[in-house]
Short mmCIF file of C-alpha atoms in Angstrom, two decimals:
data_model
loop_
_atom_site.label_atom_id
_atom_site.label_comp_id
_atom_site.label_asym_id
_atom_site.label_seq_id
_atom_site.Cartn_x
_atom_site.Cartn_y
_atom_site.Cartn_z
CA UNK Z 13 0.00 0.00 0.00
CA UNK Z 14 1.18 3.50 -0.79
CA UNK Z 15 2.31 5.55 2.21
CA UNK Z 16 1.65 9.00 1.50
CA UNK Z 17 -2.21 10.13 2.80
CA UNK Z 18 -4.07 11.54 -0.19
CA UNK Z 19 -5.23 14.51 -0.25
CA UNK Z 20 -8.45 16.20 -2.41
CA UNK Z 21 -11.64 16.51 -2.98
CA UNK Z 22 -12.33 12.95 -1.60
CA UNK Z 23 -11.97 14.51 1.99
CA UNK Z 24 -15.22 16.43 1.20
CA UNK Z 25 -16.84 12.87 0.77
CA UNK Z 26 -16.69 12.35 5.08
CA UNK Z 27 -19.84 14.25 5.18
CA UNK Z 28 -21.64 11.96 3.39
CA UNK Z 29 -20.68 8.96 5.81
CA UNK Z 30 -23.87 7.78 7.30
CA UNK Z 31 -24.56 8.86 10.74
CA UNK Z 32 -26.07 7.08 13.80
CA UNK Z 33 -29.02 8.97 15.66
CA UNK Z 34 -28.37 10.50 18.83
CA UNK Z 35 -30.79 7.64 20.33
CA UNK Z 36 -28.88 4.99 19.07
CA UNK Z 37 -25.32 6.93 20.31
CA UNK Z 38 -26.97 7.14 24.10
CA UNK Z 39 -27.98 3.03 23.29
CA UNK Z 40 -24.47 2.19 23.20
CA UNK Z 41 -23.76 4.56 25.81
CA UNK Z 42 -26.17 2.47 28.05
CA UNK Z 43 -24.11 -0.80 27.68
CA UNK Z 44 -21.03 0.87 29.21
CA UNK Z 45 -22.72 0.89 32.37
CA UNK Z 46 -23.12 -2.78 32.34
CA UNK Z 47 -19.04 -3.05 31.25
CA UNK Z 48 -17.49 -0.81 32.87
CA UNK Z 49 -19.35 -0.40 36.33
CA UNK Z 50 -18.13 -3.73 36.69
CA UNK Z 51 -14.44 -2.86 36.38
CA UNK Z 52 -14.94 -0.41 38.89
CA UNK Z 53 -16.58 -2.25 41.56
CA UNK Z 54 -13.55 -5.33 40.74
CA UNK Z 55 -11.04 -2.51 40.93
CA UNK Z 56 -11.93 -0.91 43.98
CA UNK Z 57 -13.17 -3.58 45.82
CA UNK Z 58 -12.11 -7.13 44.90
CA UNK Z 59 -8.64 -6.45 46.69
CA UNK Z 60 -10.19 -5.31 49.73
CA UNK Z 61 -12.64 -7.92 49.68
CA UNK Z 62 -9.77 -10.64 49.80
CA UNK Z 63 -7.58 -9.19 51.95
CA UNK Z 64 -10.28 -8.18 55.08
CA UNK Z 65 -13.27 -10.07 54.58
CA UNK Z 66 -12.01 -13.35 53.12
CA UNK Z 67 -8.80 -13.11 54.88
CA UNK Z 68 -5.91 -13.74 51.89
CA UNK Z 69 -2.65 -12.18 52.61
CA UNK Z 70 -2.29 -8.85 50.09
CA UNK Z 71 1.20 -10.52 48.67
CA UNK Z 72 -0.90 -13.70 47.38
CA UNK Z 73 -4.24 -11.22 46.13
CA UNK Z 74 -1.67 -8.97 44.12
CA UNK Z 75 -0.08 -12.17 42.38
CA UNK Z 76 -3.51 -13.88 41.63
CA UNK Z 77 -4.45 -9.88 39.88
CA UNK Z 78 -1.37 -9.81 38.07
CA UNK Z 79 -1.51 -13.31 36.72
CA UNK Z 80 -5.04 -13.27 36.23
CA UNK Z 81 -5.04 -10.06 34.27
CA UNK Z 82 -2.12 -11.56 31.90
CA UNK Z 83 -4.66 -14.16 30.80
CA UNK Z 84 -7.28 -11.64 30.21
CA UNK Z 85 -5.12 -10.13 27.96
CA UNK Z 86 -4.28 -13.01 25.79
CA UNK Z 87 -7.66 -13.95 25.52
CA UNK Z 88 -8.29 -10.80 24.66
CA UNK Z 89 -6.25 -11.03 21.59
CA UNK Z 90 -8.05 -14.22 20.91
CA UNK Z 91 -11.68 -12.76 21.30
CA UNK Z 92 -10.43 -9.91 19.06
CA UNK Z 93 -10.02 -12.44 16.13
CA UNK Z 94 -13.42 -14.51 17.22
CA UNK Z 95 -15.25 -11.18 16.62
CA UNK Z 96 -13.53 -10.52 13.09
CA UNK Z 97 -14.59 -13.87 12.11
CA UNK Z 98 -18.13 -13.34 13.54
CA UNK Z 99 -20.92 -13.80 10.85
CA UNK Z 100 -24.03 -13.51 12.38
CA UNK Z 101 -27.72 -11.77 11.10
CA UNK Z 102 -26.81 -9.39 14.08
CA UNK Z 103 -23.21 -8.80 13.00
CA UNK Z 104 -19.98 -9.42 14.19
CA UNK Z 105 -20.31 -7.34 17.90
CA UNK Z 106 -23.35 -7.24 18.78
CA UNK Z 107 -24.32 -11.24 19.33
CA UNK Z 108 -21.52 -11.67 21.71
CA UNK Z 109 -23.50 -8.88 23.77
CA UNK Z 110 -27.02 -11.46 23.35
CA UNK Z 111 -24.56 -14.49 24.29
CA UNK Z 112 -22.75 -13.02 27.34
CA UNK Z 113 -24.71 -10.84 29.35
CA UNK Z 114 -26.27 -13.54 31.91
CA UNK Z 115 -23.12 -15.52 32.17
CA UNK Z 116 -21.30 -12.42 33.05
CA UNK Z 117 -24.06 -11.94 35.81
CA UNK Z 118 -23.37 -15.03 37.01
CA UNK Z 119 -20.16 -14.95 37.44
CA UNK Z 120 -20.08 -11.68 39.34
CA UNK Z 121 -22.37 -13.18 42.11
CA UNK Z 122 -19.64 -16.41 41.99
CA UNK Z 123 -16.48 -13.54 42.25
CA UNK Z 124 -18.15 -12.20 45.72
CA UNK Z 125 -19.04 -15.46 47.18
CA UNK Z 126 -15.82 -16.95 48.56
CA UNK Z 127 -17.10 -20.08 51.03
CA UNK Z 128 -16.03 -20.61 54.27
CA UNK Z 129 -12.93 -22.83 53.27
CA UNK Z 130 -9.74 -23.39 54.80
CA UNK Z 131 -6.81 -20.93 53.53
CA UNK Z 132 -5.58 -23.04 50.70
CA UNK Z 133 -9.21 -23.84 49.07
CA UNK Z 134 -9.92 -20.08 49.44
CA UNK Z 135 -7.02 -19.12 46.92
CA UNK Z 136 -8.22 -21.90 45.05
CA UNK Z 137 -11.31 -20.56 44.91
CA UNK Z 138 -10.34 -17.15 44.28
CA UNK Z 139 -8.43 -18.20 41.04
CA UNK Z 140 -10.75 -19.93 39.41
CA UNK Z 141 -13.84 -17.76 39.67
CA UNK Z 142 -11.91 -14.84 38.98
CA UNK Z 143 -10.32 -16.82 35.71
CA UNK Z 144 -13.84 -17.32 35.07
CA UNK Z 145 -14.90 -14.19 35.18
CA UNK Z 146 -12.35 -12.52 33.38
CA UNK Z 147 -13.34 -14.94 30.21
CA UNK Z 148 -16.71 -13.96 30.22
CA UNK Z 149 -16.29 -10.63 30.65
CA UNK Z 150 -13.36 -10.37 27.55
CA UNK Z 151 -16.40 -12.21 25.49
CA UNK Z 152 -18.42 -9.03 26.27
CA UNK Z 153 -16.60 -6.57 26.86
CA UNK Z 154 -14.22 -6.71 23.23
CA UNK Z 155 -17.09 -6.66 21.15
CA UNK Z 156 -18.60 -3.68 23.13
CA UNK Z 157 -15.60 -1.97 22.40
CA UNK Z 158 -15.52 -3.47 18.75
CA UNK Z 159 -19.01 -2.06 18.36
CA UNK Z 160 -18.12 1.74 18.15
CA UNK Z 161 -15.76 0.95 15.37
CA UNK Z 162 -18.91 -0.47 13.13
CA UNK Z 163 -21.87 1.39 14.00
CA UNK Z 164 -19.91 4.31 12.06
CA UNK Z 165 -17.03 5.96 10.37
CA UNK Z 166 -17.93 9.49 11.07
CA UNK Z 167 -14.96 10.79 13.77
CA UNK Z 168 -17.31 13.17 15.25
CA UNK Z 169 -19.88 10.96 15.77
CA UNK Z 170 -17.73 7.99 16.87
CA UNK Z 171 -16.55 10.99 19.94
CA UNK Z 172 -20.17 11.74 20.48
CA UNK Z 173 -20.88 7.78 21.11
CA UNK Z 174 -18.14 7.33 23.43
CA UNK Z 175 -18.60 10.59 25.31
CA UNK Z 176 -22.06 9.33 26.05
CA UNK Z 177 -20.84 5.92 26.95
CA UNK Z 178 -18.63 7.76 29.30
CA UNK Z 179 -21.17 9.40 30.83
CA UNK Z 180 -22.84 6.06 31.76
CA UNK Z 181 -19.68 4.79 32.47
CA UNK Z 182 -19.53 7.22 35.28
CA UNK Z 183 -23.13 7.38 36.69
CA UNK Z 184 -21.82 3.74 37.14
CA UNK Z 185 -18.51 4.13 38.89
CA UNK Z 186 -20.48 6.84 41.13
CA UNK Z 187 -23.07 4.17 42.02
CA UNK Z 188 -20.38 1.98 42.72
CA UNK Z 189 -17.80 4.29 44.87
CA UNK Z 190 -20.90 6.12 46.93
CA UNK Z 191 -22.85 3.07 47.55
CA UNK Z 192 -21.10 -0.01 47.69
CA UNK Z 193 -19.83 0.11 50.99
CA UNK Z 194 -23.16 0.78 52.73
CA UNK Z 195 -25.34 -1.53 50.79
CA UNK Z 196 -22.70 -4.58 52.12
CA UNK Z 197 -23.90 -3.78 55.48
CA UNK Z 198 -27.19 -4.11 54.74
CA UNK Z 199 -27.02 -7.14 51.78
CA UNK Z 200 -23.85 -8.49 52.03
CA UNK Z 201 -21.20 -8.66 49.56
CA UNK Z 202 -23.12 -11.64 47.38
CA UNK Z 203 -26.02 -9.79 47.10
CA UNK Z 204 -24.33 -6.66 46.10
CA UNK Z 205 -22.90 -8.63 43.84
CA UNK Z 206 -25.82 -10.10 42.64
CA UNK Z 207 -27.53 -6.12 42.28
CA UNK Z 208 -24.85 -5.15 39.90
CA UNK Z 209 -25.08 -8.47 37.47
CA UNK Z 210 -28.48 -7.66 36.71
CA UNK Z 211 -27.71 -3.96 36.23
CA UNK Z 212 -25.12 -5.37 33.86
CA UNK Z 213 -27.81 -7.61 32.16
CA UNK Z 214 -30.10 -5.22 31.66
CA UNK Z 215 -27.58 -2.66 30.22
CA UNK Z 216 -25.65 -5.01 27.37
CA UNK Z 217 -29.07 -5.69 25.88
CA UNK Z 218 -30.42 -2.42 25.98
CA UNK Z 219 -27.18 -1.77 23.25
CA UNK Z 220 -27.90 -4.97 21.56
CA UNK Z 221 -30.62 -4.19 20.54
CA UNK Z 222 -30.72 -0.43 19.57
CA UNK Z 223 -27.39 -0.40 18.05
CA UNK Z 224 -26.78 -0.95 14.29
CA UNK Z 225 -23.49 -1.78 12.80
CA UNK Z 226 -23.14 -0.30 9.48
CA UNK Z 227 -19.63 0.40 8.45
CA UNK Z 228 -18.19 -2.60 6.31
CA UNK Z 229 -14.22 -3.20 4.48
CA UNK Z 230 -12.85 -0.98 1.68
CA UNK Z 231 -11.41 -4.74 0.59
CA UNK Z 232 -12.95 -7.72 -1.16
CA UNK Z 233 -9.92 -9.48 1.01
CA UNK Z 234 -11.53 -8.95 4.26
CA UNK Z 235 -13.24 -12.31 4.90
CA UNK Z 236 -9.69 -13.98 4.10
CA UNK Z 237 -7.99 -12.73 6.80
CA UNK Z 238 -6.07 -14.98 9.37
CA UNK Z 239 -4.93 -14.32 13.10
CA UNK Z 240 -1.79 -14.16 11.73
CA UNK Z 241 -2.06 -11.61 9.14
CA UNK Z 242 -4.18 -9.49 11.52
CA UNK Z 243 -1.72 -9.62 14.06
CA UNK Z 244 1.37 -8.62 11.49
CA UNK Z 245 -1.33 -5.58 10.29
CA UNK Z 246 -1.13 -4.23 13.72
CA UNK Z 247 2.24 -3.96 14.51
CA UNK Z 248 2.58 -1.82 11.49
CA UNK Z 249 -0.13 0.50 12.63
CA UNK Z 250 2.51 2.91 14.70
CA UNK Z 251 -0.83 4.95 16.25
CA UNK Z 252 -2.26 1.38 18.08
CA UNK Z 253 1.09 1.16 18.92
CA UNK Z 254 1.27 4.45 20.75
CA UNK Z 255 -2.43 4.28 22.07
CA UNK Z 256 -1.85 0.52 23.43
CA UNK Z 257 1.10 1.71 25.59
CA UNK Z 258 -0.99 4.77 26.49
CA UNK Z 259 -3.86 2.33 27.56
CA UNK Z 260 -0.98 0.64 30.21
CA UNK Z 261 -0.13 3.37 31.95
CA UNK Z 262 -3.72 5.12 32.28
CA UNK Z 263 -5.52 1.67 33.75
CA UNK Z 264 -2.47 1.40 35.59
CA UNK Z 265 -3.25 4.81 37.30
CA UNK Z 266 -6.79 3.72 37.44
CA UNK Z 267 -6.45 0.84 39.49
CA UNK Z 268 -3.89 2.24 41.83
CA UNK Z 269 -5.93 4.87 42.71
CA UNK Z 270 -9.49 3.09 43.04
CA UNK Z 271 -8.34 -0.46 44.46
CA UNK Z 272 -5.63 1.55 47.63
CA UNK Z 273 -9.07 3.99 47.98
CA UNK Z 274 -10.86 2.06 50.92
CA UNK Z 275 -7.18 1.42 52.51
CA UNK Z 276 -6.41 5.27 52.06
CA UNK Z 277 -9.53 6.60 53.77
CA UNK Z 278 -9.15 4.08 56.60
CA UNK Z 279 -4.93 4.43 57.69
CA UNK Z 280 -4.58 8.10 56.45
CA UNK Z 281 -7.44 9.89 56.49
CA UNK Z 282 -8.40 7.79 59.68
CA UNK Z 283 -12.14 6.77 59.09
CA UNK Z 284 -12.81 4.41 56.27
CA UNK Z 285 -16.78 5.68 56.62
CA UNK Z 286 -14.85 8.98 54.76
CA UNK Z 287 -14.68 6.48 51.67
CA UNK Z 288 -17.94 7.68 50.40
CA UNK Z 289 -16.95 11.18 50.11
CA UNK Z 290 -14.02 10.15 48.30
CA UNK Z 291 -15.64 8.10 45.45
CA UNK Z 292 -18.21 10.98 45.09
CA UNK Z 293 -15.67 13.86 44.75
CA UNK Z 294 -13.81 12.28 42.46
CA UNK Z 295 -16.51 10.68 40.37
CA UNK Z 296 -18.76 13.93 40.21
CA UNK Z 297 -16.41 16.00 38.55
CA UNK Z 298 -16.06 13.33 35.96
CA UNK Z 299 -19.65 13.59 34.99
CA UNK Z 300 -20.10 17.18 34.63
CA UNK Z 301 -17.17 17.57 32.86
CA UNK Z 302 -18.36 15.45 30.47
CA UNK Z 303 -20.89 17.10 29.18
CA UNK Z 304 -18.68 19.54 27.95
CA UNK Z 305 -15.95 17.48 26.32
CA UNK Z 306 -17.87 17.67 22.91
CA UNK Z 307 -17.49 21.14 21.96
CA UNK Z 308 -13.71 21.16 23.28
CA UNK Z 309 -13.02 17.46 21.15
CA UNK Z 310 -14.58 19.46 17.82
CA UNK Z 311 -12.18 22.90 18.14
CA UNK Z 312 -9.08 20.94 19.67
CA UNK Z 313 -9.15 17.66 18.87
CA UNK Z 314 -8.72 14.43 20.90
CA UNK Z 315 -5.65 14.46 21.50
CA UNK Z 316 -4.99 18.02 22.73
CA UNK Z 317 -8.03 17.89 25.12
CA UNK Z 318 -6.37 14.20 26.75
CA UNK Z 319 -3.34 15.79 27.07
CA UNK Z 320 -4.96 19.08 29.00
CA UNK Z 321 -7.03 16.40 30.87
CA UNK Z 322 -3.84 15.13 32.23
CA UNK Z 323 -2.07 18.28 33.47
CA UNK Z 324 -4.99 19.23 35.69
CA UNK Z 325 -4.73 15.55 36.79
CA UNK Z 326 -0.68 16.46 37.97
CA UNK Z 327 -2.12 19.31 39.51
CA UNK Z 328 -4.53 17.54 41.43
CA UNK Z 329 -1.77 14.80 42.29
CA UNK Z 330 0.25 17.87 43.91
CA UNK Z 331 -2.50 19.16 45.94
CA UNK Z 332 -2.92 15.63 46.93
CA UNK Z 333 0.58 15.35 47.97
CA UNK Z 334 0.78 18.88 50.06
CA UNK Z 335 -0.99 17.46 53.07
CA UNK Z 336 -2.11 13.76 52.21
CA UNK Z 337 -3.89 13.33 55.54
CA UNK Z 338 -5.88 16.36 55.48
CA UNK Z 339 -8.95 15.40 54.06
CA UNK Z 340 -10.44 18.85 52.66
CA UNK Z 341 -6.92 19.06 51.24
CA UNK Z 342 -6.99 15.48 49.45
CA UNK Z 343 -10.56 16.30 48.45
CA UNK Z 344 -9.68 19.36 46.51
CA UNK Z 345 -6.76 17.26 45.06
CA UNK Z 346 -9.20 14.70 44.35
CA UNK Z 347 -11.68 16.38 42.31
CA UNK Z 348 -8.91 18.04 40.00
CA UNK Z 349 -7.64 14.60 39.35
CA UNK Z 350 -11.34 13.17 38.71
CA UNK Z 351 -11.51 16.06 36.24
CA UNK Z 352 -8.34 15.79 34.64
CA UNK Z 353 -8.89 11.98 33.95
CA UNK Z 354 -12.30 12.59 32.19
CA UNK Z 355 -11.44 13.51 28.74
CA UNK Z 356 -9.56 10.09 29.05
CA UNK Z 357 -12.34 7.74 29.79
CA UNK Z 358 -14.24 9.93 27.76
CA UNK Z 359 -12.22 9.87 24.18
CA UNK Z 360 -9.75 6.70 25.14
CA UNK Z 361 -12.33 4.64 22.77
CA UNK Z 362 -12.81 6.46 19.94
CA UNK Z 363 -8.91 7.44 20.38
CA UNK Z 364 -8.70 3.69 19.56
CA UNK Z 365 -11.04 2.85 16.94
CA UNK Z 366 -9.74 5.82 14.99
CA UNK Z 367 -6.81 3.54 14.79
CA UNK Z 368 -8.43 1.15 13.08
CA UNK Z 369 -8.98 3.14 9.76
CA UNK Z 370 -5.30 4.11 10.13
CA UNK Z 371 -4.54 0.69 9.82
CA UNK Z 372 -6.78 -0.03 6.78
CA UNK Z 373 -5.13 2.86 5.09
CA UNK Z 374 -1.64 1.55 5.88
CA UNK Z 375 -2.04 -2.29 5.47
CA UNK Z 376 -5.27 -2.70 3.52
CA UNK Z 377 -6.68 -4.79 6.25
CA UNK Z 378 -9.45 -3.75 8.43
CA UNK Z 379 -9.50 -5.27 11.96
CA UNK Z 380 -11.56 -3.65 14.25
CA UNK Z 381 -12.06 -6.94 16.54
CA UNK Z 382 -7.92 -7.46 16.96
CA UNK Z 383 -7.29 -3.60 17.08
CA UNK Z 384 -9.65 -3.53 20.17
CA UNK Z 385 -8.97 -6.47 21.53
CA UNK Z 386 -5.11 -5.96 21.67
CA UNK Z 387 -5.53 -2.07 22.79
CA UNK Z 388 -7.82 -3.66 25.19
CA UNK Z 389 -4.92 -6.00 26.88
CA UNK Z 390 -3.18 -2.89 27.33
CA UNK Z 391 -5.66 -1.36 29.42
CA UNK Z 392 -6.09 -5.35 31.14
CA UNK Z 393 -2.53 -5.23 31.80
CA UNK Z 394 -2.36 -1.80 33.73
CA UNK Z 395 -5.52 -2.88 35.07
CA UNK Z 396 -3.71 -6.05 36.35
CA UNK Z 397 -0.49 -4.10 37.46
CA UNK Z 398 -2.07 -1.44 39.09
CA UNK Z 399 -3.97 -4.20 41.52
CA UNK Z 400 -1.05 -6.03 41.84
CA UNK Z 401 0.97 -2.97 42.56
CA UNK Z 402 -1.24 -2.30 45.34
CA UNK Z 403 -1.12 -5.97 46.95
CA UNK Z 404 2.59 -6.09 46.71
CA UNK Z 405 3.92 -2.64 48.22
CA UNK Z 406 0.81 -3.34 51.02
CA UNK Z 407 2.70 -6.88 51.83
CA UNK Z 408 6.23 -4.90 51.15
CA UNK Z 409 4.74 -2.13 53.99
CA UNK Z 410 3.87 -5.16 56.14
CA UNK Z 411 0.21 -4.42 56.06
CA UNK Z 412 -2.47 -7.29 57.84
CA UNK Z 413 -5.88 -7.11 56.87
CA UNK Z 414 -8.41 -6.14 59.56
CA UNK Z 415 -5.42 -5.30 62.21
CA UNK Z 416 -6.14 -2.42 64.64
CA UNK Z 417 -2.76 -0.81 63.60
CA UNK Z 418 -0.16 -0.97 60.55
CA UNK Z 419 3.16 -0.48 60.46
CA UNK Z 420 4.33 2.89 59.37
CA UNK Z 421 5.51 1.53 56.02
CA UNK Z 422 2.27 0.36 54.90
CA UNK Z 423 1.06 3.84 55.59
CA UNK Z 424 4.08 5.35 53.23
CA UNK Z 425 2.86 2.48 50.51
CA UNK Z 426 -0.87 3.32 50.40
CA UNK Z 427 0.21 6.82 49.82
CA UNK Z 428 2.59 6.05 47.18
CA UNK Z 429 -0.31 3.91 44.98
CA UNK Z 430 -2.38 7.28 45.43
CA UNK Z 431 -0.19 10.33 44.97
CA UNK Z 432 3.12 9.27 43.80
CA UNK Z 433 2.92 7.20 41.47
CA UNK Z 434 -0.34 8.07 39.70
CA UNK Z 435 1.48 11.43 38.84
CA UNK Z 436 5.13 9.87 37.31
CA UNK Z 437 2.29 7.70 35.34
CA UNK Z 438 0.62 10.88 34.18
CA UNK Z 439 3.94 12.30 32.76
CA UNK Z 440 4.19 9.66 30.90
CA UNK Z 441 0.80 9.68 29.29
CA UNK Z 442 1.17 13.18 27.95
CA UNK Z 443 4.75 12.18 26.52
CA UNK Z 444 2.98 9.43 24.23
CA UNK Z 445 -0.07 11.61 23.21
CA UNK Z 446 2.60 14.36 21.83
CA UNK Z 447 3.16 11.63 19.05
CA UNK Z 448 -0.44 10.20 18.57
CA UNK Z 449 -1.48 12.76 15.61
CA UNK Z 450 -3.91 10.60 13.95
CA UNK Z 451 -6.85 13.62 14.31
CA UNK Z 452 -4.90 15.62 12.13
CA UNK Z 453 -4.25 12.90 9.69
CA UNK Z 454 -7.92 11.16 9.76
CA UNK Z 455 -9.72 12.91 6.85
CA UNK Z 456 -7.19 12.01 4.29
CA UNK Z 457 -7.06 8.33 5.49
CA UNK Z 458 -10.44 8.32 5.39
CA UNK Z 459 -11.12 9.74 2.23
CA UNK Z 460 -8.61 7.23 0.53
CA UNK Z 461 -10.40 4.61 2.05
CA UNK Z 462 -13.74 5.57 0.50
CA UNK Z 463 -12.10 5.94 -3.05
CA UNK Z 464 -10.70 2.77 -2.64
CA UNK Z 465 -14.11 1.09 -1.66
CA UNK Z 466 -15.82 2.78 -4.62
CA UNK Z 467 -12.76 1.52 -7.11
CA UNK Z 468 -13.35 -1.68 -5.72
CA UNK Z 469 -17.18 -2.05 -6.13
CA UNK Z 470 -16.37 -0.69 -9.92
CA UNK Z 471 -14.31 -3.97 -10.21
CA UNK Z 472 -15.84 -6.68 -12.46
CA UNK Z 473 -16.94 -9.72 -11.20
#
């Protein structure tokens, strides 16, 4: 394939790309509640479920995150390539959204409802339901993701859709962070669990069946592809590249942030019941934000607004770190960092399927299944480091779940996962968006697609 975009009047042909309604953008929006607000309550939760209510020594639960999260990532890759070869009368995506959503339910209930075993057949346990889980919730969660890159080509629109998936995404974590920890006094951490599996039920249908997928190859090729062609057409896509190793380091800061959040409140604030306050503060920015990030996306671009997003998110980081046990301090710092981190979750989606056409341009191989699916094992990755991170500097600081005191080190640890080391991460994220410059570059790629798809259907038989 040539390398140099083309330029002309085919750029004036993006207009005419067909455009989903703004009911079937808030559809898919809907299903990110049922994806995502799951990833928060594992995130921010799971560890300290192990640790002080089941009783498994942090050292073991950040091992079994790490190891766990590695798999998810591989299959991952795998379910990226199932989805590609997907031919279905609903499509490639949105079946696997049908298919999953009540195992997924399941499963959740099975992650929070560790039996009274002995130490050894609790790990046990804890492996193999959270294996389980993390299979059925790659099955749904990769063609969610794959979804946005089919229900349109129109870069605007694609924003739009995963602005208002963000929006869910964050009623969600808000639900999660405010009221998890007093609805397991009242239910118990099984039926908690067994609240948020049928929110997730309900949600992943709700997009399967208002959202269309529409956007199809510019190449007669596309039903020949194999795993291994795929896989070579995305390591020569330099913007997944870049957007992949973003994904690391921002779940990375994620998880290190939500999953140390109850232990934060408790040892350095001093009353966990503060935990609340915390989730809100830094979940309510998110939302309101978001509601703006439109407008600033269409005069800046993605890119420019993530990398804004993430200096007010180093600011916040240094309020944080000014007085870290003064909570009106480490609220302030809080809500800065919520609101630097929303264009993020906002954008990080569309960032990625935006990739995808780049990669069509440069390879002639469209791939929207494997493009997600491997971005995604970057974010499953810093999802899994960030959770082990936290388990391993707690059993580093010497920390003992449900002990009336820690030792001083464990204090210095749970601050590091919060302040510290979130900002070095957020250096690091603005450093790789200074070379992702795909929204400059996206109308000519995608005009040369179209005028290859309309030389193509010219083709004789």
């Amino acid at each position: 394939m040539g390398q140099t975009i083309i330029e002309g009047p085919w750029i004036e042909q993006k207009h005419d790309l067909e455009k989903p309604r703004k009911k079937e953008m808030w559809a898919y929006g809907v299903g990110s509640f049922g994806i995502f607000s799951v990833n928060t309550l594992i995130s921010s939760f799971l560890t300290f479920y192990y640790t002080d209510v089941v009783g498994i020594a942090g050292a073991i639960v950040g091992t079994l995150m790490l190891i766990a999260r590695l798999f998810d990532g591989i299959t991952d890759i795998g379910m990226g390539s199932i989805v590609d070869m997907t031919r279905s009368k609903h499509g490639k995506a949105r079946p696997w959204l049908l298919w999953m959503s009540v195992p997924l339910g399941v499963s959740i209930v099975l992650l929070f409802s560790v039996p009274d075993l002995d130490h050894t057949g609790k790990i046990i346990y804890a492996y193999i339901t959270y294996i389980l889980f993390i299979l059925l919730y790659t099955a749904a969660s990769i063609p969610y993701k794959t979804l946005l890159g089919v229900m349109t080509q129109h870069q605007h629109s694609r924003s739009l859709s995963n602005i208002y998936s963000t929006i869910f995404t964050m009623i969600g974590t808000l639900i999660v962070m405010t009221f998890t920890q007093p609805l397991t006094a009242s239910i118990g951490w099984t039926g908690l669990a067994g609240f948020y599996g049928l929110l997730s039920i309900i949600a992943l249908y709700i997009t399967f069946r208002f959202v269309k997928e529409r956007v199809e190859s510019s190449t007669s090729q596309q039903d020949k592809i194999s795993f291994s062609a795929g896989f070579k057409a995305i390591l020569r896509n330099k913007y997944w590249i870049i957007i992949t190793l973003f994904c690391v380091t921002f779940y990375t800061t994620i998880c290190l942030v939500q999953g140390a959040g109850l232990y934060y409140a408790q040892w350095v604030i001093g009353d966990i019941n503060k935990f609340p306050i915390i989730g809100l503060t830094l979940t309510a920015p998110m939302i309101l934000g978001l509601f703006f990030i439109g407008p600033l996306v269409a005069r800046f671009g993605k890119r420019n607004v993530a990398i804004i997003g993430s200096l007010v998110a180093i600011v916040g980081q240094i309020i944080k770190w000014a007085d870290p046990s003064n909570l009106p301090v480490f609220l302030v710092g809080t809500a800065l960092a919520g609101l630097g981190v929303m264009p993020t979750l906002g954008l990080l989606l569309a960032m990625v399927n935006d990739t995808v056409e780049y990669g069509e341009y440069k390879t002639g191989l469209r791939t929207e299944g494997l493009v997600n699916s491997a971005a995604s094992f970057g974010m499953k990755f810093g999802t899994g480091l960030g959770l082990a991170v936290v388990g391993w500097l707690l059993g580093i600081g010497g920390y003992v779940g449900g002990a009336a005191e820690q030792p001083a080190l464990a204090i210095e640890m749970i601050k590091a996962v919060n302040i510290q080391i979130p900002l070095a991460l957020a250096v690091i994220q603005i450093i790789l968006m200074l070379f992702f410059r795909i929204d400059k570059e996206y109308p000519a790629i995608l005009a040369e697609l179209q005028r290859r798809k309309m030389n193509n259907s010219k083709e004789p038989e």
